[in-house]
mmCIF file with all atom_site columns, C-alpha atoms in Angstrom:
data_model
loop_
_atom_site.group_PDB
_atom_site.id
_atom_site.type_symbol
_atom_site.label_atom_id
_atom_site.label_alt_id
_atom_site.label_comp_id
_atom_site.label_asym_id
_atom_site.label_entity_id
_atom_site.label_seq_id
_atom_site.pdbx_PDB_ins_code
_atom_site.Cartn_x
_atom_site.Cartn_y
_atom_site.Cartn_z
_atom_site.occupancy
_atom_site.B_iso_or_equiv
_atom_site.pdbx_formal_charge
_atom_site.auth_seq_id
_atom_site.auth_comp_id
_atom_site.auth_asym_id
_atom_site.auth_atom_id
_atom_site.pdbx_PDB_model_num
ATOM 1   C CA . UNK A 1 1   ? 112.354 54.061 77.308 1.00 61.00 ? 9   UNK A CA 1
ATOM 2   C CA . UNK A 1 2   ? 113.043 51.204 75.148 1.00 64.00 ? 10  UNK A CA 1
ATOM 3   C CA . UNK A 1 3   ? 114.646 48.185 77.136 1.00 70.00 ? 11  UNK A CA 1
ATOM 4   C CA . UNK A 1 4   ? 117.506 49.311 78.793 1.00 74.00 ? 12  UNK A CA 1
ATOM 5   C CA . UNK A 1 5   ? 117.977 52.404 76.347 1.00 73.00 ? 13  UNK A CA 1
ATOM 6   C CA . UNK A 1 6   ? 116.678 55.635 77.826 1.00 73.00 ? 14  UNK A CA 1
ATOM 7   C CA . UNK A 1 7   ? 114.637 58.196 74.812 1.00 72.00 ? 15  UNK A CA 1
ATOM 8   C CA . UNK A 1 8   ? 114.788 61.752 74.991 1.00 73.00 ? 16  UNK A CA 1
ATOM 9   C CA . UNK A 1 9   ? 111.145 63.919 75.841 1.00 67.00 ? 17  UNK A CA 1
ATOM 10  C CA . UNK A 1 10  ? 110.773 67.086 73.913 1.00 62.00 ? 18  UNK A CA 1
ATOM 11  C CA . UNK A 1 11  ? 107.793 68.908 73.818 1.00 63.00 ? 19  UNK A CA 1
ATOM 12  C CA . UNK A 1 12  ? 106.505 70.934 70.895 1.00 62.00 ? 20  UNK A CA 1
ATOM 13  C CA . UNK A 1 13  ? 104.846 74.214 71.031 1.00 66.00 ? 21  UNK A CA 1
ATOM 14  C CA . UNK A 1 14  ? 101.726 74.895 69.143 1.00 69.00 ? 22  UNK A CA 1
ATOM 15  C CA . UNK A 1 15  ? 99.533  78.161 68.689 1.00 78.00 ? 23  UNK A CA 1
ATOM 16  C CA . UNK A 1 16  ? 96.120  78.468 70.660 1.00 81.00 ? 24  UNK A CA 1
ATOM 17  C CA . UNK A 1 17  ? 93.416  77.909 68.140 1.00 87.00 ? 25  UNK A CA 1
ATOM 18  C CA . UNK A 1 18  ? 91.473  80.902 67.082 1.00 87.00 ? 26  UNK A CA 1
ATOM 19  C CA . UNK A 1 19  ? 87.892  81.178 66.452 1.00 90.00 ? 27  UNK A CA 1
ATOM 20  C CA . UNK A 1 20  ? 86.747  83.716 63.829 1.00 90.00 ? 28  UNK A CA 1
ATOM 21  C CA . UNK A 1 21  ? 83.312  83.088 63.066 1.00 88.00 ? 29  UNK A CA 1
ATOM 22  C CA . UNK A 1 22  ? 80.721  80.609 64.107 1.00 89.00 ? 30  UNK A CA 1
ATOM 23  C CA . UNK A 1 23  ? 77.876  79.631 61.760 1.00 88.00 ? 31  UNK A CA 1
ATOM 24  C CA . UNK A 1 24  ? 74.759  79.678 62.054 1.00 87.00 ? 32  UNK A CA 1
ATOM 25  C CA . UNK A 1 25  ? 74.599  82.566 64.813 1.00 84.00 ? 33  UNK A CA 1
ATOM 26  C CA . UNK A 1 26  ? 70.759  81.163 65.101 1.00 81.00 ? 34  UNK A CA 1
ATOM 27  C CA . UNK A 1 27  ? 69.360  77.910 64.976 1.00 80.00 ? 35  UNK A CA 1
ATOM 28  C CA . UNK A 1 28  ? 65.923  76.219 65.684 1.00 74.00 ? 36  UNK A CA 1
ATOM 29  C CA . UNK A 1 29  ? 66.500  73.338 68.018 1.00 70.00 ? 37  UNK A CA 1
ATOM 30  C CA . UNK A 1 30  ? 65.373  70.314 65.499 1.00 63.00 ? 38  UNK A CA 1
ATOM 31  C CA . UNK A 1 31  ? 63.784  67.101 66.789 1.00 61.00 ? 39  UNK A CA 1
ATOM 32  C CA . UNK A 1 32  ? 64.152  65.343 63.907 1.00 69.00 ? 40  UNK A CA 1
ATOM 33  C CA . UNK A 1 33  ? 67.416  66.319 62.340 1.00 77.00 ? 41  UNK A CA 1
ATOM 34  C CA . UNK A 1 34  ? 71.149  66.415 63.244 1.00 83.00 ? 42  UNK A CA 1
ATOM 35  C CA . UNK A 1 35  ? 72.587  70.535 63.774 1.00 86.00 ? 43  UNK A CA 1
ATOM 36  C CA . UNK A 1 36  ? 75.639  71.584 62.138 1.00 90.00 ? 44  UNK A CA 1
ATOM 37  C CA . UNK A 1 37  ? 78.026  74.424 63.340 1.00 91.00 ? 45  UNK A CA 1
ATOM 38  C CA . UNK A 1 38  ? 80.712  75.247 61.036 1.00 95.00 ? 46  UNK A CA 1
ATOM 39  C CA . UNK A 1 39  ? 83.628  77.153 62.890 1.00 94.00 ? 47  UNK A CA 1
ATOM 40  C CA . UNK A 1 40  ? 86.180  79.122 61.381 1.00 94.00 ? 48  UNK A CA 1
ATOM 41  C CA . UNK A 1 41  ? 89.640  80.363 62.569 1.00 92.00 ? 49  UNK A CA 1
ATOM 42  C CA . UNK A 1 42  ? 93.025  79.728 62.647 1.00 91.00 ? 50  UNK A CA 1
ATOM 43  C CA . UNK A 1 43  ? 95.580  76.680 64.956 1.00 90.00 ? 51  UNK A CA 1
ATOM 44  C CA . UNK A 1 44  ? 92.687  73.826 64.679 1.00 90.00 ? 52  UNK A CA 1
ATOM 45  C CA . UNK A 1 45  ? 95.073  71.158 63.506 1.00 89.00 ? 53  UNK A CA 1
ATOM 46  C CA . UNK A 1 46  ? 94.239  68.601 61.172 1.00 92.00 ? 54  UNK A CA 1
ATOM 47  C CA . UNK A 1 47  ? 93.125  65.630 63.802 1.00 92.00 ? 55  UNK A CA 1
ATOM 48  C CA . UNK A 1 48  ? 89.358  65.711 64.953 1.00 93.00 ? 56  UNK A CA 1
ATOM 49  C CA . UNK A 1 49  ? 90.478  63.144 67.610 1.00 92.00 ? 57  UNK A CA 1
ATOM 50  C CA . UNK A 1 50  ? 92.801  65.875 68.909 1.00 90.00 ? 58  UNK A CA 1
ATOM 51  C CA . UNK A 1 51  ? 90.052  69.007 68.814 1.00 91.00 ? 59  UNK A CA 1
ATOM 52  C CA . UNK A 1 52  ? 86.825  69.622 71.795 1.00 91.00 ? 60  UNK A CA 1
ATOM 53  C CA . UNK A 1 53  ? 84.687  71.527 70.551 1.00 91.00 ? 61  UNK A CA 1
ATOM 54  C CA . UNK A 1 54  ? 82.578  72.997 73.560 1.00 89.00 ? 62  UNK A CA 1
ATOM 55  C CA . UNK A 1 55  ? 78.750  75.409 73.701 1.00 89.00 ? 63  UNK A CA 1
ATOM 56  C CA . UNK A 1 56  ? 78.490  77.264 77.291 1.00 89.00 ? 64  UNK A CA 1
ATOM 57  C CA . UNK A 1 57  ? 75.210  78.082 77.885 1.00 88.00 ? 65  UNK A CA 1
ATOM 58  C CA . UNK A 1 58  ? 75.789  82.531 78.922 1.00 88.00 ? 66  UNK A CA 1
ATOM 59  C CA . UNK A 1 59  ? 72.707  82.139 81.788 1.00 89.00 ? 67  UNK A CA 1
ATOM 60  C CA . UNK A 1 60  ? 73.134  78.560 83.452 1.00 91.00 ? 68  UNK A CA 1
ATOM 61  C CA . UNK A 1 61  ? 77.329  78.212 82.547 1.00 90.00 ? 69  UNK A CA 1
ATOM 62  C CA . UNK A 1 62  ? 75.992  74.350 82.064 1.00 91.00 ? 70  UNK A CA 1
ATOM 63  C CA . UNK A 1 63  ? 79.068  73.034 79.159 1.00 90.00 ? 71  UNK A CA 1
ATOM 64  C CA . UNK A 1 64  ? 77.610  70.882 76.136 1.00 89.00 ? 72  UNK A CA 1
ATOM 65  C CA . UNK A 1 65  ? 80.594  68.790 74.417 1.00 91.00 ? 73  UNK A CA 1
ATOM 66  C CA . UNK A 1 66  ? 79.746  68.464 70.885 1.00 92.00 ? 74  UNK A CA 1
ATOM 67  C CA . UNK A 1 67  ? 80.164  64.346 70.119 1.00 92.00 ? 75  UNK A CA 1
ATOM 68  C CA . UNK A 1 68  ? 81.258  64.861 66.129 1.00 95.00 ? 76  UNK A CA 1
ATOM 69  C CA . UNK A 1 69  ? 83.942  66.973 65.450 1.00 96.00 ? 77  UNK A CA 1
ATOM 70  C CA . UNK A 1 70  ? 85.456  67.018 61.217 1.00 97.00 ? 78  UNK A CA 1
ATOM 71  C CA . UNK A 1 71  ? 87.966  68.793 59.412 1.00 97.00 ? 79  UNK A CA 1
ATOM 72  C CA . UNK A 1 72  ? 86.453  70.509 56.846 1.00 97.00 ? 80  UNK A CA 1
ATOM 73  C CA . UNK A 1 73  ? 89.678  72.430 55.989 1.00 97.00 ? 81  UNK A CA 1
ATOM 74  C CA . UNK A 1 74  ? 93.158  72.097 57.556 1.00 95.00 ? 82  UNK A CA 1
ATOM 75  C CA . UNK A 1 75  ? 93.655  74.354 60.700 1.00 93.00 ? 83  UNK A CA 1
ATOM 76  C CA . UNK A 1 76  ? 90.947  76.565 59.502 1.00 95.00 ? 84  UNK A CA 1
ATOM 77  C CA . UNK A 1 77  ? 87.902  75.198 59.438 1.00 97.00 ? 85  UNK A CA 1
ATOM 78  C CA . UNK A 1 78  ? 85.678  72.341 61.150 1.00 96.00 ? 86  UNK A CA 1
ATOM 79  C CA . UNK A 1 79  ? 82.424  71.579 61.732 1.00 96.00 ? 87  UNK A CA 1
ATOM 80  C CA . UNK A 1 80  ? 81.016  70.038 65.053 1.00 94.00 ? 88  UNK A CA 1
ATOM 81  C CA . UNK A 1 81  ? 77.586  68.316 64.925 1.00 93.00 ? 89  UNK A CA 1
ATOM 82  C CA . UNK A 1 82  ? 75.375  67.457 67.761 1.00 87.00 ? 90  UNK A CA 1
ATOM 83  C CA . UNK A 1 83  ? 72.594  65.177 67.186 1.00 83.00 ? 91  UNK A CA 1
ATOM 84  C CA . UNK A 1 84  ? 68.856  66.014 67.899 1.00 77.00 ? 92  UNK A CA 1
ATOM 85  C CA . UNK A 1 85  ? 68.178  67.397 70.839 1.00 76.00 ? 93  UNK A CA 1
ATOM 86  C CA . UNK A 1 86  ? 71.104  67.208 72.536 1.00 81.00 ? 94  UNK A CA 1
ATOM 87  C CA . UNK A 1 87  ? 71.562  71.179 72.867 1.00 80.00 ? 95  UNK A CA 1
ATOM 88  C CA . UNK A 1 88  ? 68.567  72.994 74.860 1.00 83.00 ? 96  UNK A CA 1
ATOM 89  C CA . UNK A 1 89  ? 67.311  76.060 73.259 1.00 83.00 ? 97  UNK A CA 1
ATOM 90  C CA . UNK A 1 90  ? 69.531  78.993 74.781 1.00 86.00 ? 98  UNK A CA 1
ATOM 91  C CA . UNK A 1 91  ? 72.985  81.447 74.131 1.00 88.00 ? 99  UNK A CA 1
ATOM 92  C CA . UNK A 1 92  ? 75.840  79.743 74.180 1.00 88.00 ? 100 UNK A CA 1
ATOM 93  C CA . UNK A 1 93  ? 79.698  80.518 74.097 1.00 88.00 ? 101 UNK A CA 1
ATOM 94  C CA . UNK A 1 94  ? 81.756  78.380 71.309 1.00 89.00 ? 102 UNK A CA 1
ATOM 95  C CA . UNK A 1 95  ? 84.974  77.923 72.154 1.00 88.00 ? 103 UNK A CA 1
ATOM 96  C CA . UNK A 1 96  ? 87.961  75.313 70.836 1.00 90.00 ? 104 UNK A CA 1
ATOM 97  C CA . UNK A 1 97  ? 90.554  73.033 72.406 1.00 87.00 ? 105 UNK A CA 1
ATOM 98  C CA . UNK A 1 98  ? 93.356  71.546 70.695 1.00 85.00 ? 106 UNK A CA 1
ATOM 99  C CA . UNK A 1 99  ? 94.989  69.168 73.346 1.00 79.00 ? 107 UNK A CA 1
ATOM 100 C CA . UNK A 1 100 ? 93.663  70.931 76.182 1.00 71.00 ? 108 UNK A CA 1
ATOM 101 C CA . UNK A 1 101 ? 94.754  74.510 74.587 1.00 68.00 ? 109 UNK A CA 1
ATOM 102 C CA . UNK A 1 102 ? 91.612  76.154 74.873 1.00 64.00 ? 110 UNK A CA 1
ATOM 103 C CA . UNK A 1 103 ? 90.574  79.397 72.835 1.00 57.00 ? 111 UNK A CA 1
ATOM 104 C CA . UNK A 1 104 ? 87.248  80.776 74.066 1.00 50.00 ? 112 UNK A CA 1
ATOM 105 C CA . UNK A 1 105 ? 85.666  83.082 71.661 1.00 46.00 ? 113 UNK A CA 1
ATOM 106 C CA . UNK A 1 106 ? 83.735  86.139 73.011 1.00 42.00 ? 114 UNK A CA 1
ATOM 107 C CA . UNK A 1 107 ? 82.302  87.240 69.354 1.00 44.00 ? 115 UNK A CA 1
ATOM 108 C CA . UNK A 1 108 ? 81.369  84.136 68.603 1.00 62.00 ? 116 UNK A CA 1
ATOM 109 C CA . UNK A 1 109 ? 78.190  83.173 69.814 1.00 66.00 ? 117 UNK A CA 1
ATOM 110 C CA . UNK A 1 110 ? 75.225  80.402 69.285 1.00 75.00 ? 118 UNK A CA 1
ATOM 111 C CA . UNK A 1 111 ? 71.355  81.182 69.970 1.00 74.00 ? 119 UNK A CA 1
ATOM 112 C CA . UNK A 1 112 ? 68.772  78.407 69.617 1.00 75.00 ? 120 UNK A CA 1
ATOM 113 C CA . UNK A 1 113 ? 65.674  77.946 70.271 1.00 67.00 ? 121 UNK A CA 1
ATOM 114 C CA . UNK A 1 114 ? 62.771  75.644 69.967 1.00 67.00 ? 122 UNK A CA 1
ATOM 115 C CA . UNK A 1 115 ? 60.329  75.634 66.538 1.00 62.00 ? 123 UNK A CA 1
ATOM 116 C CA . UNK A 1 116 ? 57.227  77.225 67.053 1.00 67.00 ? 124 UNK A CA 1
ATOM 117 C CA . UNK A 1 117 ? 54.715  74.480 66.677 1.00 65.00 ? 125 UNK A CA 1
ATOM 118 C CA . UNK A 1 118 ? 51.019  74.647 65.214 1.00 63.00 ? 126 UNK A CA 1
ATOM 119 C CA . UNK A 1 119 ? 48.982  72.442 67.442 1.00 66.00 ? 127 UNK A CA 1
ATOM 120 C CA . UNK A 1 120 ? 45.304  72.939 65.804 1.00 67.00 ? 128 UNK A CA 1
ATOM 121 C CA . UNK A 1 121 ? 43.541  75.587 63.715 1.00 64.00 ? 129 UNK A CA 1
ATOM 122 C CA . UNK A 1 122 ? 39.602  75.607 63.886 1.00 67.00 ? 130 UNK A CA 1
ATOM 123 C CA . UNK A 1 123 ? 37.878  76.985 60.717 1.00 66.00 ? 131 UNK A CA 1
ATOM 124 C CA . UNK A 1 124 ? 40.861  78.226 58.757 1.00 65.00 ? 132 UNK A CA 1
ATOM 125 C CA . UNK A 1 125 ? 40.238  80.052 56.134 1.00 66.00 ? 133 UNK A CA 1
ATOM 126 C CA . UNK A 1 126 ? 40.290  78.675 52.398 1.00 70.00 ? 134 UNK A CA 1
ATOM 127 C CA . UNK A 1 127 ? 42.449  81.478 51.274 1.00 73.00 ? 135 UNK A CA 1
ATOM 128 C CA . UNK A 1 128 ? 43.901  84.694 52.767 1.00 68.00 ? 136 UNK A CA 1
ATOM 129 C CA . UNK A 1 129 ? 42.415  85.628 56.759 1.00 67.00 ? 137 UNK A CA 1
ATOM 130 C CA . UNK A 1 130 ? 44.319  85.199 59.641 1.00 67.00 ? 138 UNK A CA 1
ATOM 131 C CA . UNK A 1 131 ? 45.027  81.929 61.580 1.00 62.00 ? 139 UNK A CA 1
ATOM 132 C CA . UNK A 1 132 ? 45.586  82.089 65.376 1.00 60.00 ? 140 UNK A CA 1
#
């Protein structure tokens, strides 16, 4: 409504987005460095303002929101990253929203996990051996 002058509502309809493939499938859980997921499917618009990108962790169901969403190619392809440490190691579900239109991906799947770290090594050798 403008004034006194009354403006017509019309909605319109939009495909669910689609999730094809999620990459990387495995990633370590960096303390240090921001992680990038690239998705790739089909309906994801061309507005990161308009997209939620989402990780369900499979055991605890616990929903991580991914805080930087970009269009790498129109309705096809975008890339969410999360900062360091912001996703515990674990399986997660990616799934998609375009305006609350949600496509949850069953094939598509995340698995992180924390980098093995080497805390001390007495006597190592100076070449070849075995270091536990």
């Amino acid at each position: 409504q403008v004034g006194s002058v009354q403006s017509n509502t019309f909605l319109v309809p939009f495909s669910s987005p689609s999730i094809t493939t999620s990459t990387p499938r495995y990633m370590w859980v960096e303390s240090s460095t921001d992680n990038v997921i690239t998705i790739t499917g089909s309906n994801f618009g061309n507005l990161p303002s308009s997209l939620n990108v989402t990780l369900t962790n499979i055991d605890t169901r616990h929903d991580v929101s991914c805080p930087l969403i970009s269009i790498i190619t129109n309705h096809t392809m975008i890339s969410c990253t999360l900062p360091s440490n912001h996703l515990p190691p674990g399986s997660y579900y990616v799934s998609v929203s375009i305006c609350g239109n949600s496509s949850y991906s069953v094939t598509s799947y995340l698995h992180t996990w924390n980098r093995p770290q080497h805390l001390s090594a007495s006597s190592p050798p100076s070449s070849g051996g075995r270091v536990t």
